[in-house]
Coordinates of C-alpha atoms in Angstrom, one line a residue:
Chain A
X6 CA 15.5 3.7 18.9
X7 CA 15.6 1.7 15.7
X8 CA 13.8 -1.6 15.7
X9 CA 15.0 -4.4 13.5
X10 CA 11.7 -5.3 11.9
X11 CA 13.1 -8.4 10.2
X12 CA 13.9 -9.9 13.5
X13 CA 10.5 -9.2 14.9
X14 CA 8.9 -10.6 11.8
X15 CA 10.8 -13.7 12.3
X16 CA 9.6 -14.1 15.8
X17 CA 6.1 -13.8 14.5
X18 CA 6.8 -16.6 12.1
X19 CA 6.2 -14.3 9.1
X20 CA 7.5 -15.8 5.9
X21 CA 7.9 -15.3 2.2
X22 CA 5.3 -13.2 0.5
X23 CA 4.1 -11.7 3.9
X24 CA 7.6 -10.6 4.6
X25 CA 7.5 -8.7 1.3
X26 CA 4.3 -7.0 2.3
X27 CA 5.7 -6.1 5.7
X28 CA 8.6 -4.5 4.0
X29 CA 6.4 -2.5 1.7
X30 CA 4.1 -1.4 4.6
X31 CA 7.2 -0.4 6.6
X32 CA 8.6 1.7 3.8
X33 CA 5.4 3.3 2.8
X34 CA 4.2 4.2 6.3
X35 CA 7.3 4.6 8.4
X36 CA 9.8 5.8 5.9
X37 CA 7.9 7.7 3.2
X38 CA 5.3 9.0 5.7
X39 CA 2.1 7.7 3.9
X40 CA -0.9 7.6 6.3
X41 CA -1.8 4.2 7.8
X42 CA -5.2 4.4 6.1
X43 CA -3.7 5.3 2.8
X44 CA -1.6 2.2 2.8
X45 CA -4.7 0.1 3.4
X46 CA -6.5 1.9 0.5
X47 CA -3.6 1.2 -1.8
X48 CA -3.5 -2.5 -0.9
X49 CA -7.2 -2.7 -1.5
X50 CA -6.8 -1.0 -4.9
X51 CA -4.0 -3.5 -5.7
X52 CA -6.3 -6.4 -4.8
X53 CA -9.2 -5.0 -6.9
X54 CA -6.8 -4.6 -9.8
X55 CA -5.8 -8.3 -9.6
X56 CA -9.5 -9.2 -9.6
X57 CA -10.1 -7.0 -12.6
X58 CA -7.2 -8.6 -14.5
X59 CA -8.7 -12.0 -13.7
X60 CA -12.1 -10.8 -14.8
X61 CA -10.7 -9.9 -18.2
X62 CA -8.9 -13.3 -18.4
X63 CA -12.1 -15.1 -17.5
X64 CA -13.9 -13.7 -20.5
X65 CA -15.6 -11.0 -18.5
X66 CA -17.5 -13.6 -16.5
X67 CA -18.6 -12.2 -13.1
X68 CA -19.5 -15.5 -11.5
X69 CA -16.4 -17.4 -12.7
X70 CA -14.2 -14.6 -11.4
X71 CA -16.0 -14.6 -8.1
X72 CA -15.5 -18.4 -7.6
X73 CA -11.9 -18.2 -8.6
X74 CA -11.0 -15.7 -5.9
X75 CA -13.9 -16.2 -3.4
X76 CA -15.5 -12.9 -4.0
X77 CA -19.3 -12.3 -4.4
X78 CA -20.2 -11.8 -8.1
X79 CA -21.9 -8.6 -7.0
X80 CA -18.6 -7.3 -5.5
X81 CA -16.8 -8.3 -8.7
X82 CA -19.3 -6.2 -10.6
X83 CA -18.6 -3.2 -8.3
X84 CA -14.8 -3.6 -8.7
X85 CA -15.1 -3.8 -12.5
X86 CA -17.2 -0.7 -12.5
X87 CA -14.8 1.2 -10.4
X88 CA -11.7 0.3 -12.4
X89 CA -13.4 0.9 -15.8
X90 CA -14.6 4.2 -14.6
X91 CA -11.0 5.2 -13.7
X92 CA -9.8 4.0 -17.2
X93 CA -12.6 5.9 -19.0
X94 CA -12.3 9.1 -17.0
X95 CA -8.5 8.9 -17.1
X96 CA -8.3 9.3 -13.3
X97 CA -6.0 7.4 -11.1
X98 CA -7.1 4.9 -8.5
X99 CA -6.6 5.3 -4.8
X100 CA -2.9 4.5 -4.5
X101 CA 0.0 5.7 -2.5
X102 CA 1.7 7.8 -5.1
X103 CA -1.5 9.5 -6.2
X104 CA -2.3 10.9 -2.8
X105 CA 0.4 11.4 -0.2
X106 CA 3.0 12.7 0.3
X107 CA 1.8 14.7 -2.7
X108 CA 0.3 17.5 -0.7
X109 CA 3.3 17.4 1.6
X110 CA 5.5 18.0 -1.4
X111 CA 3.3 21.0 -2.5
X112 CA 3.5 22.9 0.8
X113 CA 6.9 24.6 0.3
X114 CA 5.8 25.8 -3.2
X115 CA 2.5 27.1 -2.0
X116 CA 4.2 28.8 1.0
X117 CA 6.6 30.6 -1.3
X118 CA 3.8 31.7 -3.6
X119 CA 1.5 33.0 -0.8
X120 CA 4.0 34.4 1.7
X121 CA 7.1 35.7 -0.2
X122 CA 9.5 37.8 1.8
X123 CA 11.6 40.7 0.6
X124 CA 14.7 41.4 2.8
X125 CA 14.2 44.8 4.4
X126 CA 10.5 44.2 5.1
X127 CA 9.0 42.4 8.1
X128 CA 9.5 38.7 8.1
X129 CA 6.3 38.0 10.0
X130 CA 3.1 37.8 8.2
X131 CA 0.7 40.6 9.1
X132 CA 3.0 42.3 11.7
X133 CA 5.7 44.9 11.6
X134 CA 8.8 44.6 13.7
X135 CA 11.0 47.1 15.5
X136 CA 14.8 46.8 15.1
X137 CA 15.3 44.8 18.4
X138 CA 12.6 42.3 17.4
X139 CA 14.2 42.1 14.0
X140 CA 17.6 41.2 15.6
X141 CA 16.0 38.6 17.9
X142 CA 14.3 37.0 14.9
X143 CA 17.5 36.8 12.9
X144 CA 19.0 34.7 15.6
X145 CA 16.3 32.1 15.1
X146 CA 16.3 31.9 11.3
X147 CA 19.3 30.4 9.7
X148 CA 20.5 32.2 6.5
X149 CA 19.9 29.2 4.3
X150 CA 16.2 29.1 5.0
X151 CA 14.0 29.9 2.0
X152 CA 13.1 33.6 1.7
X153 CA 9.5 33.4 2.9
X154 CA 7.5 34.9 5.8
X155 CA 7.0 33.2 9.1
X156 CA 3.4 32.2 9.6
X157 CA 1.3 31.2 12.6
X158 CA -0.5 27.8 13.1
X159 CA -3.8 29.1 11.6
X160 CA -2.0 30.2 8.4
X161 CA -0.1 27.0 8.2
X162 CA -3.4 25.0 8.6
X163 CA -4.9 27.1 5.8
X164 CA -1.9 26.3 3.5
X165 CA -2.4 22.6 4.3
X166 CA -6.1 22.8 3.6
X167 CA -5.5 24.6 0.3
X168 CA -2.8 22.1 -0.8
X169 CA -5.1 19.2 0.1
X170 CA -7.9 20.7 -2.0
X171 CA -5.5 21.3 -5.0
X172 CA -4.1 17.8 -4.7
X173 CA -7.6 16.2 -4.3
X174 CA -8.7 18.2 -7.4
X175 CA -6.0 16.7 -9.5
X176 CA -7.1 13.2 -8.5
X177 CA -10.8 14.2 -8.8
X178 CA -11.5 12.2 -5.7
X179 CA -14.6 13.0 -3.7
X180 CA -15.1 13.7 -0.1
X181 CA -11.7 15.3 0.5
X182 CA -12.8 18.8 1.4
X183 CA -12.8 17.9 5.1
X184 CA -9.5 18.1 6.9
X185 CA -9.9 17.1 10.5
X186 CA -7.8 18.5 13.4
X187 CA -6.2 15.1 13.7
X188 CA -5.2 15.1 10.0
X189 CA -3.8 18.6 10.3
X190 CA -1.8 17.6 13.3
X191 CA -0.5 14.5 11.4
X192 CA 0.6 16.7 8.5
X193 CA 2.3 19.3 10.7
X194 CA 4.1 16.4 12.4
X195 CA 5.3 15.0 9.0
X196 CA 6.5 18.5 7.9
X197 CA 8.4 19.0 11.2
X198 CA 9.7 15.5 11.3
X199 CA 11.1 15.8 7.8
X200 CA 12.6 19.2 8.8
X201 CA 10.7 20.9 6.0
X202 CA 9.3 23.3 8.5
X203 CA 10.5 24.3 12.0
X204 CA 8.6 25.8 14.9
X205 CA 10.1 29.1 16.1
X206 CA 9.4 30.5 19.6
X207 CA 10.1 34.3 19.7
X208 CA 10.4 36.2 23.0
X209 CA 8.0 38.9 21.8
X210 CA 5.3 36.6 20.4
X211 CA 2.8 34.9 22.5
X212 CA 2.4 31.8 20.3
X213 CA 5.1 30.0 18.3
X214 CA 5.4 30.6 14.6
X215 CA 6.4 28.3 11.8
X216 CA 9.3 28.9 9.4
X217 CA 9.9 27.1 6.1
X218 CA 13.2 25.4 6.6
X219 CA 13.7 23.7 3.2
X220 CA 12.8 24.4 -0.4
X221 CA 11.3 20.9 -0.8
X222 CA 9.7 18.2 1.2
X223 CA 11.6 14.9 1.5
X224 CA 11.2 12.1 4.0
X225 CA 13.9 12.1 6.6
X226 CA 16.9 10.0 6.2
X227 CA 18.3 8.4 3.1
X228 CA 15.4 9.5 0.9
X229 CA 17.1 9.3 -2.4
X230 CA 18.3 5.8 -1.8
X231 CA 14.9 4.9 -0.5
X232 CA 13.3 6.0 -3.8
X233 CA 15.9 4.1 -5.7
X234 CA 15.1 1.1 -3.6
X235 CA 11.4 1.1 -4.7
X236 CA 12.3 1.6 -8.3
X237 CA 15.0 -1.1 -8.2
X238 CA 12.6 -3.6 -6.6
X239 CA 9.8 -2.9 -9.0
X240 CA 12.3 -3.4 -11.9
X241 CA 13.7 -6.5 -10.2
X242 CA 10.3 -8.2 -10.0
X243 CA 9.6 -7.2 -13.6
X244 CA 12.8 -8.9 -14.6
X245 CA 12.2 -12.0 -12.5
X246 CA 8.8 -12.3 -14.0
X247 CA 10.5 -12.8 -17.4
X248 CA 12.6 -15.5 -15.8
X249 CA 9.5 -17.2 -14.4
X250 CA 8.0 -17.2 -17.8
X251 CA 11.2 -18.6 -19.2
X252 CA 11.7 -15.8 -21.7
X253 CA 14.8 -15.9 -23.9
X254 CA 16.4 -12.8 -22.5
X255 CA 15.9 -13.6 -18.8
X256 CA 18.8 -14.5 -16.6
X257 CA 19.0 -14.9 -12.8
X258 CA 22.0 -15.4 -10.6
X259 CA 22.6 -16.0 -6.9
X260 CA 26.1 -16.3 -5.4
X261 CA 27.0 -16.8 -1.8
X262 CA 30.5 -16.5 -0.4
X263 CA 32.3 -15.3 2.7
X264 CA 34.4 -12.2 2.3
X265 CA 37.2 -10.9 4.5
X266 CA 36.9 -7.2 5.4
X267 CA 40.4 -6.6 4.3
X268 CA 39.7 -7.4 0.6
X269 CA 36.1 -6.2 0.5
X270 CA 36.8 -2.9 -1.2
X271 CA 38.9 -4.6 -3.8
X272 CA 36.3 -7.3 -4.5
X273 CA 33.6 -4.7 -5.0
X274 CA 35.7 -2.6 -7.3
X275 CA 36.6 -5.7 -9.4
X276 CA 32.9 -6.7 -9.6
X277 CA 31.9 -3.3 -10.7
X278 CA 34.6 -3.2 -13.3
X279 CA 33.8 -6.7 -14.5
X280 CA 30.2 -5.9 -15.1
X281 CA 31.0 -2.7 -17.0
X282 CA 33.5 -4.6 -19.2
X283 CA 31.0 -7.3 -19.8
X284 CA 28.4 -4.7 -20.8
X285 CA 30.8 -2.9 -23.1
X286 CA 31.9 -6.2 -24.7
X287 CA 28.4 -7.4 -25.6
X288 CA 26.7 -4.1 -26.3
X289 CA 25.8 -3.8 -29.9
X290 CA 23.7 -1.1 -31.6
X291 CA 20.3 -2.2 -32.8
X292 CA 20.1 -5.2 -30.4
X293 CA 17.5 -5.9 -27.7
X294 CA 17.5 -3.4 -24.8
X295 CA 18.6 -5.3 -21.7
X296 CA 18.8 -4.3 -18.1
X297 CA 20.8 -5.9 -15.3
X298 CA 20.0 -5.3 -11.7
X299 CA 22.2 -6.5 -8.9
X300 CA 22.3 -6.2 -5.1
X301 CA 24.9 -7.6 -2.7
X302 CA 25.1 -7.5 1.0
X303 CA 25.5 -9.4 4.3
X304 CA 23.6 -12.6 4.5
X305 CA 21.4 -13.2 7.5
X306 CA 21.0 -17.0 7.3
X307 CA 17.9 -16.9 9.4
X308 CA 16.2 -14.7 7.0
X309 CA 17.7 -15.2 3.5
Chain B
X28 CA -6.4 -14.8 -22.5
X29 CA -3.4 -13.3 -20.8
X30 CA -3.6 -9.7 -19.8
X31 CA -0.5 -7.7 -19.6
X32 CA -1.1 -6.1 -16.2
X33 CA 1.9 -3.8 -16.4
X34 CA 0.4 -2.1 -19.5
X35 CA -2.9 -1.7 -17.8
X36 CA -1.3 -0.3 -14.7
X37 CA 0.5 2.2 -16.8
X38 CA -2.8 3.4 -18.4
X39 CA -4.1 3.9 -14.9
X40 CA -1.1 6.0 -14.1
X41 CA 0.1 3.7 -11.4
X42 CA 3.7 4.3 -10.4
X43 CA 6.5 3.2 -8.1
X44 CA 5.4 1.7 -4.8
X45 CA 1.9 1.1 -6.1
X46 CA 3.2 -0.9 -8.9
X47 CA 5.0 -3.1 -6.5
X48 CA 1.8 -3.6 -4.5
X49 CA -0.1 -4.5 -7.7
X50 CA 2.5 -7.0 -8.6
X51 CA 2.2 -8.6 -5.1
X52 CA -1.6 -8.7 -5.2
X53 CA -1.4 -10.2 -8.7
X54 CA 0.9 -12.9 -7.6
X55 CA -0.8 -13.7 -4.4
X56 CA -4.4 -13.7 -5.7
X57 CA -4.0 -14.8 -9.3
X58 CA -1.0 -17.0 -9.4
X59 CA -0.8 -18.5 -5.9
X60 CA -4.6 -18.7 -5.5
X61 CA -4.9 -16.8 -2.2
X62 CA -8.4 -15.5 -1.6
X63 CA -9.1 -11.9 -2.3
X64 CA -10.1 -11.3 1.3
X65 CA -7.0 -13.1 2.5
X66 CA -4.8 -10.6 0.6
X67 CA -6.6 -7.7 2.3
X68 CA -6.1 -9.3 5.7
X69 CA -2.4 -9.8 5.0
X70 CA -2.0 -6.2 3.9
X71 CA -3.8 -5.0 7.0
X72 CA -1.5 -7.1 9.1
X73 CA 1.5 -5.6 7.4
X74 CA 0.2 -2.1 8.1
X75 CA -0.4 -2.9 11.7
X76 CA 3.1 -4.3 12.0
X77 CA 4.6 -1.1 10.7
X78 CA 2.5 0.9 13.2
X79 CA 3.8 -1.5 16.0
X80 CA 7.4 -1.0 15.0
X81 CA 6.9 2.8 15.0
X82 CA 5.2 2.5 18.4
X83 CA 8.3 0.8 19.8
X84 CA 10.5 3.4 18.2
X85 CA 8.4 6.2 19.7
X86 CA 9.1 4.9 23.2
X87 CA 5.7 3.1 23.4
X88 CA 3.8 6.4 23.2
X89 CA 0.3 5.8 21.8
X90 CA -0.5 9.4 21.0
X91 CA 2.8 10.2 19.3
X92 CA 2.5 7.1 17.2
X93 CA -1.0 8.0 16.3
X94 CA 0.0 11.5 15.2
X95 CA 2.9 10.2 13.2
X96 CA 0.7 8.0 11.0
X97 CA -2.7 9.5 11.4
X98 CA -4.2 6.7 13.5
X99 CA -6.4 7.3 16.5
X100 CA -4.5 6.5 19.7
X101 CA -7.3 4.1 20.6
X102 CA -6.6 2.2 17.4
X103 CA -2.9 2.2 18.1
X104 CA -3.7 0.6 21.4
X105 CA -5.7 -2.2 19.8
X106 CA -3.0 -2.8 17.2
X107 CA -0.3 -3.1 19.9
X108 CA -2.5 -5.4 21.9
X109 CA -3.1 -7.7 19.0
X110 CA 0.6 -7.9 18.0
X111 CA 1.8 -8.4 21.5
X112 CA -0.7 -11.1 22.0
X113 CA 0.6 -12.9 19.0
X114 CA 4.2 -12.6 20.3
X115 CA 3.2 -13.8 23.7
X116 CA 1.1 -16.7 22.6
X117 CA 3.5 -17.6 19.9
X118 CA 0.8 -17.6 17.2
X119 CA 1.1 -16.1 13.8
X120 CA -0.7 -13.1 12.5
X121 CA -3.3 -13.2 9.7
X122 CA -1.0 -13.4 6.8
X123 CA -1.0 -15.1 3.5
X124 CA 1.4 -18.0 4.1
X125 CA -0.2 -18.8 7.5
X126 CA -3.6 -19.4 5.9
X127 CA -3.9 -20.4 2.3
X128 CA -3.1 -22.2 0.3
X129 CA -2.2 -24.1 3.4
X130 CA -5.3 -26.1 3.5
X131 CA -5.2 -26.6 -0.3
X132 CA -1.8 -28.2 0.2
X133 CA -3.2 -30.5 2.9
X134 CA -6.0 -32.0 0.8
X135 CA -4.0 -34.7 -1.1
X136 CA -2.5 -35.9 2.2
X137 CA -5.8 -36.1 4.0
X138 CA -7.4 -37.8 1.0
X139 CA -4.7 -40.5 1.0
X140 CA -5.1 -41.0 4.8
X141 CA -8.9 -41.3 4.7
X142 CA -9.5 -43.0 1.4
X143 CA -6.6 -45.3 0.6
X144 CA -7.2 -47.7 -2.2
X145 CA -5.8 -51.2 -2.6
X146 CA -5.7 -52.5 -6.2
X147 CA -8.1 -55.4 -6.5
X148 CA -10.8 -53.7 -4.4
X149 CA -13.4 -51.2 -5.5
X150 CA -12.1 -47.8 -6.4
X151 CA -15.3 -46.0 -5.4
X152 CA -15.9 -45.0 -1.8
X153 CA -18.8 -47.0 -0.4
X154 CA -19.8 -48.9 -3.5
X155 CA -18.8 -52.2 -5.1
X156 CA -18.2 -52.5 -8.8
X157 CA -18.9 -55.2 -11.3
X158 CA -16.3 -56.1 -13.9
X159 CA -17.8 -53.9 -16.7
X160 CA -18.0 -50.9 -14.4
X161 CA -14.4 -51.6 -13.3
X162 CA -13.3 -51.5 -16.9
X163 CA -15.2 -48.3 -17.7
X164 CA -13.7 -46.7 -14.6
X165 CA -10.2 -47.7 -15.6
X166 CA -10.6 -45.7 -18.9
X167 CA -11.2 -42.5 -16.9
X168 CA -8.4 -42.8 -14.4
X169 CA -4.8 -42.5 -15.7
X170 CA -2.3 -44.9 -14.2
X171 CA -0.2 -42.1 -12.7
X172 CA -3.0 -40.9 -10.4
X173 CA -2.4 -41.5 -6.7
X174 CA -3.8 -44.8 -5.4
X175 CA -6.8 -43.4 -3.6
X176 CA -10.6 -43.9 -3.8
X177 CA -12.9 -41.7 -5.9
X178 CA -15.2 -39.7 -3.7
X179 CA -18.4 -37.7 -4.3
X180 CA -18.9 -34.0 -3.8
X181 CA -20.2 -34.5 -0.2
X182 CA -17.1 -36.5 0.8
X183 CA -14.8 -33.9 -0.9
X184 CA -16.6 -31.1 1.0
X185 CA -16.0 -33.0 4.2
X186 CA -12.3 -33.4 3.4
X187 CA -12.1 -29.6 2.8
X188 CA -13.9 -28.8 6.0
X189 CA -11.7 -31.1 8.0
X190 CA -8.5 -29.7 6.5
X191 CA -9.8 -26.2 7.1
X192 CA -10.3 -27.0 10.8
X193 CA -6.9 -28.6 11.1
X194 CA -5.3 -25.6 9.4
X195 CA -7.2 -23.2 11.6
X196 CA -6.3 -25.1 14.7
X197 CA -2.6 -24.7 13.9
X198 CA -3.0 -21.0 13.6
X199 CA -5.3 -20.9 16.6
X200 CA -7.5 -18.4 14.8
X201 CA -11.1 -18.0 15.8
X202 CA -14.3 -18.1 13.8
X203 CA -13.0 -20.5 11.2
X204 CA -15.3 -23.4 11.8
X205 CA -17.8 -22.1 9.3
X206 CA -17.2 -23.0 5.7
X207 CA -19.8 -21.4 3.4
X208 CA -21.0 -23.0 0.2
X209 CA -19.2 -20.2 -1.7
X210 CA -15.9 -21.0 0.1
X211 CA -16.3 -24.7 -0.7
X212 CA -17.0 -23.9 -4.3
X213 CA -13.9 -21.6 -4.4
X214 CA -11.7 -24.3 -2.9
X215 CA -13.0 -27.0 -5.3
X216 CA -12.3 -24.5 -8.1
X217 CA -8.7 -24.0 -7.0
X218 CA -8.1 -27.7 -6.6
X219 CA -9.5 -28.4 -10.1
X220 CA -7.8 -25.3 -11.7
X221 CA -4.4 -26.5 -10.3
X222 CA -5.2 -30.0 -11.6
X223 CA -4.8 -31.4 -8.1
X224 CA -8.2 -33.1 -8.5
X225 CA -10.4 -33.9 -11.5
X226 CA -14.1 -34.4 -11.9
X227 CA -15.0 -37.8 -13.4
X228 CA -18.3 -38.5 -15.0
X229 CA -19.0 -42.3 -15.1
X230 CA -21.8 -43.8 -17.3
X231 CA -23.1 -45.9 -14.4
X232 CA -23.1 -43.1 -11.7
X233 CA -25.8 -40.5 -11.6
X234 CA -23.5 -37.7 -10.2
X235 CA -19.9 -37.0 -11.1
X236 CA -17.2 -38.1 -8.8
X237 CA -13.8 -36.6 -7.9
X238 CA -10.4 -38.2 -8.4
X239 CA -7.2 -37.2 -6.8
X240 CA -4.9 -36.4 -9.8
X241 CA -1.7 -35.3 -8.1
X242 CA 0.2 -36.2 -4.9
X243 CA 0.5 -32.5 -4.0
X244 CA -1.2 -29.2 -4.6
X245 CA 0.8 -26.6 -6.6
X246 CA -0.6 -23.5 -8.3
X247 CA -0.8 -24.0 -12.0
X248 CA 2.1 -22.8 -14.2
X249 CA 5.7 -22.2 -13.3
X250 CA 5.1 -22.7 -9.6
X251 CA 8.6 -23.4 -8.5
X252 CA 10.0 -20.4 -10.3
X253 CA 7.2 -18.3 -8.8
X254 CA 8.2 -19.3 -5.3
X255 CA 11.8 -18.5 -6.1
X256 CA 10.6 -15.2 -7.3
X257 CA 9.1 -14.3 -4.0
X258 CA 12.1 -15.5 -2.1
X259 CA 14.5 -13.6 -4.4
X260 CA 12.5 -10.4 -4.1
X261 CA 12.4 -10.6 -0.4
X262 CA 16.1 -11.1 -0.3
X263 CA 16.7 -8.4 -2.8
X264 CA 14.8 -5.8 -0.7
X265 CA 16.7 -7.0 2.3
X266 CA 20.0 -6.4 0.5
X267 CA 18.9 -3.0 -0.9
X268 CA 18.0 -2.0 2.6
X269 CA 21.6 -2.4 3.6
X270 CA 22.5 -0.3 0.7
X271 CA 20.1 2.4 1.7
X272 CA 21.6 2.4 5.2
X273 CA 25.0 2.6 3.5
X274 CA 26.3 -0.4 5.3
X275 CA 29.9 -1.5 4.5
X276 CA 29.0 -4.7 2.8
X277 CA 26.3 -3.3 0.6
X278 CA 26.7 -3.1 -3.1
X279 CA 24.3 -2.2 -5.9
X280 CA 24.7 -2.3 -9.6
X281 CA 22.6 -1.4 -12.6
X282 CA 23.7 -2.0 -16.2
X283 CA 21.9 -1.4 -19.4
X284 CA 23.0 -2.5 -22.8
X285 CA 21.5 -3.7 -26.1
X286 CA 22.2 -7.2 -26.9
X287 CA 22.1 -9.0 -30.3
X288 CA 20.2 -12.3 -30.3
X289 CA 23.1 -14.1 -31.9
X290 CA 25.4 -13.5 -29.0
X291 CA 22.9 -13.7 -26.2
X292 CA 23.7 -17.3 -25.2
X293 CA 27.4 -16.6 -25.1
X294 CA 27.0 -13.3 -23.2
X295 CA 24.9 -15.1 -20.5
X296 CA 27.3 -17.9 -20.2
X297 CA 30.2 -15.6 -19.8
X298 CA 28.4 -13.5 -17.1
X299 CA 27.6 -16.7 -15.2
X300 CA 31.1 -17.9 -15.4
X301 CA 32.5 -14.5 -14.4
X302 CA 30.4 -14.3 -11.3
X303 CA 31.4 -17.8 -10.2
X304 CA 35.1 -17.0 -10.7
X305 CA 34.7 -13.7 -8.9
X306 CA 33.1 -15.6 -6.0
X307 CA 35.8 -18.3 -5.9
X308 CA 38.6 -15.7 -6.0
X309 CA 37.3 -13.7 -3.1
X310 CA 35.8 -16.4 -1.0
X311 CA 37.8 -16.9 2.2
X312 CA 36.9 -19.0 5.2
X313 CA 35.9 -17.2 8.3
X314 CA 34.9 -14.0 6.4
X315 CA 31.6 -12.3 6.4
X316 CA 28.8 -14.3 4.7
X317 CA 27.7 -12.4 1.6
X318 CA 25.0 -12.9 -0.8
X319 CA 24.7 -11.6 -4.4
X320 CA 21.4 -11.5 -6.2
X321 CA 21.0 -10.6 -9.9
X322 CA 18.3 -10.5 -12.5
X323 CA 18.6 -9.5 -16.1
X324 CA 16.0 -9.2 -18.8
X325 CA 14.4 -7.2 -21.5
X326 CA 14.0 -3.6 -20.6
X327 CA 10.6 -2.0 -21.2
X328 CA 11.5 1.7 -21.3
X329 CA 7.9 2.7 -20.5
X330 CA 8.0 0.8 -17.2
X331 CA 11.6 0.5 -16.1

């Protein structure tokens, strides 16, 4: 079941900047598979960052910054300390991209490293197979699966723990050497949901095993387009900021029209061609690098 | 001093979706003047909203939703309760637009209502003026200021308290009838910073007074363009979402070029004209309503 979150947001009288936040949360949590708590951490980091920028702009005055944003000066001091520590130590702040699905992405690689499989040998970690078992197993494992061993839940959990530690190491964050059963379950869910791994029940094994089903982790669905979407939006805001500041090279356009389905294809092709021709015509070496970003789609009058 | 937050973010190795969050926090807190805590509330609401959507999509299964996003089922239950309460009672969730700067916006209106001034009468609330004082006062109050009385800090604080209560009433939120000295100071700062009010020191008054300097509250700077920016970005994400889902009417374009300053104006005019002509050519009554959103600007290769 797919829920149209824009409609629900409308019912809840959400508007403007909140709608943007909702969209971000929705993408981060539901589509990319970041943990709920990790989104909250990232939002908190973003807010701290804004306070820090303001602190710099206010001549490093704790009290003035506090009054400007209704934060206790003591808290401003903590925020400044935390961010300057990150700058000094060259570590990253608690954000989304610096944490997950980083360790999800690492799982297939670590699996291949620790449990490689050579055809002709047993496909199950720590167990030999007779020829009947071998055949039964083959029925469960599609040919395109990566050439690695099947492992049990304990081994999968160890892989996850190890990957978490590696990933935490890189971010030199503390307190990350505990991995609760709930977190393990969540990570196994994400790996299964994204079809990175599959659970395999074999007639001759008491407990189900796990097989690596893909060479890399990617959130389910239109993942490439989703990533593009985040990049595009970041870029779009960056461009609009130039327009807000009335910079010379900033340009913004908004067009509405109604389009008949029969000429849609033609209209889009012409638009595409038109933009390319315009780009070719005005491009000149040694000029200012310019970027143009456009999106077009159905217009929901209630929302847009 | 203006700090280029994109540069700093880069140093901190912030990328993609986090950069988007940073931009949002920066706009909400620094440019629109939302409180630090209010941004955190809004982000938390957004995350709850994503969990709720997932809960609906998971067939209202608390445990499944919890595993999918690493939230305790108990917490999922609380989130669902809170959001469904808001839907049922038709109240809005704790977001940015539903709270501040709502009450900032209300101040000038309430001021006019409670302290109107008729030329020919004393301009100071609760005090008559002799003709010398009258003259001195005139020097401090520009002609374009709204026709209201000057008030002292106590009266201003009462206005703020009253406006806060009115605004809280509308949102039927609880626990908002306390207004700490720190919050009052923050709100006075925001009103002064935005030049909605000014502090006036008169030679014949012991303490400074406040004058209303503008008929409406608006964050300092390019406020109209800033609001457009939020609208545009929300719309842009909405359009890109259609593109991610490969819907028939979705179209996305990205063009890069280098542009010489001498032909910039001409290039932008032609682009503008081209888009309008394209819209006119393909517009047909009774078709599907379509919206096109474009931004163009300098390209910072490190960021974009």
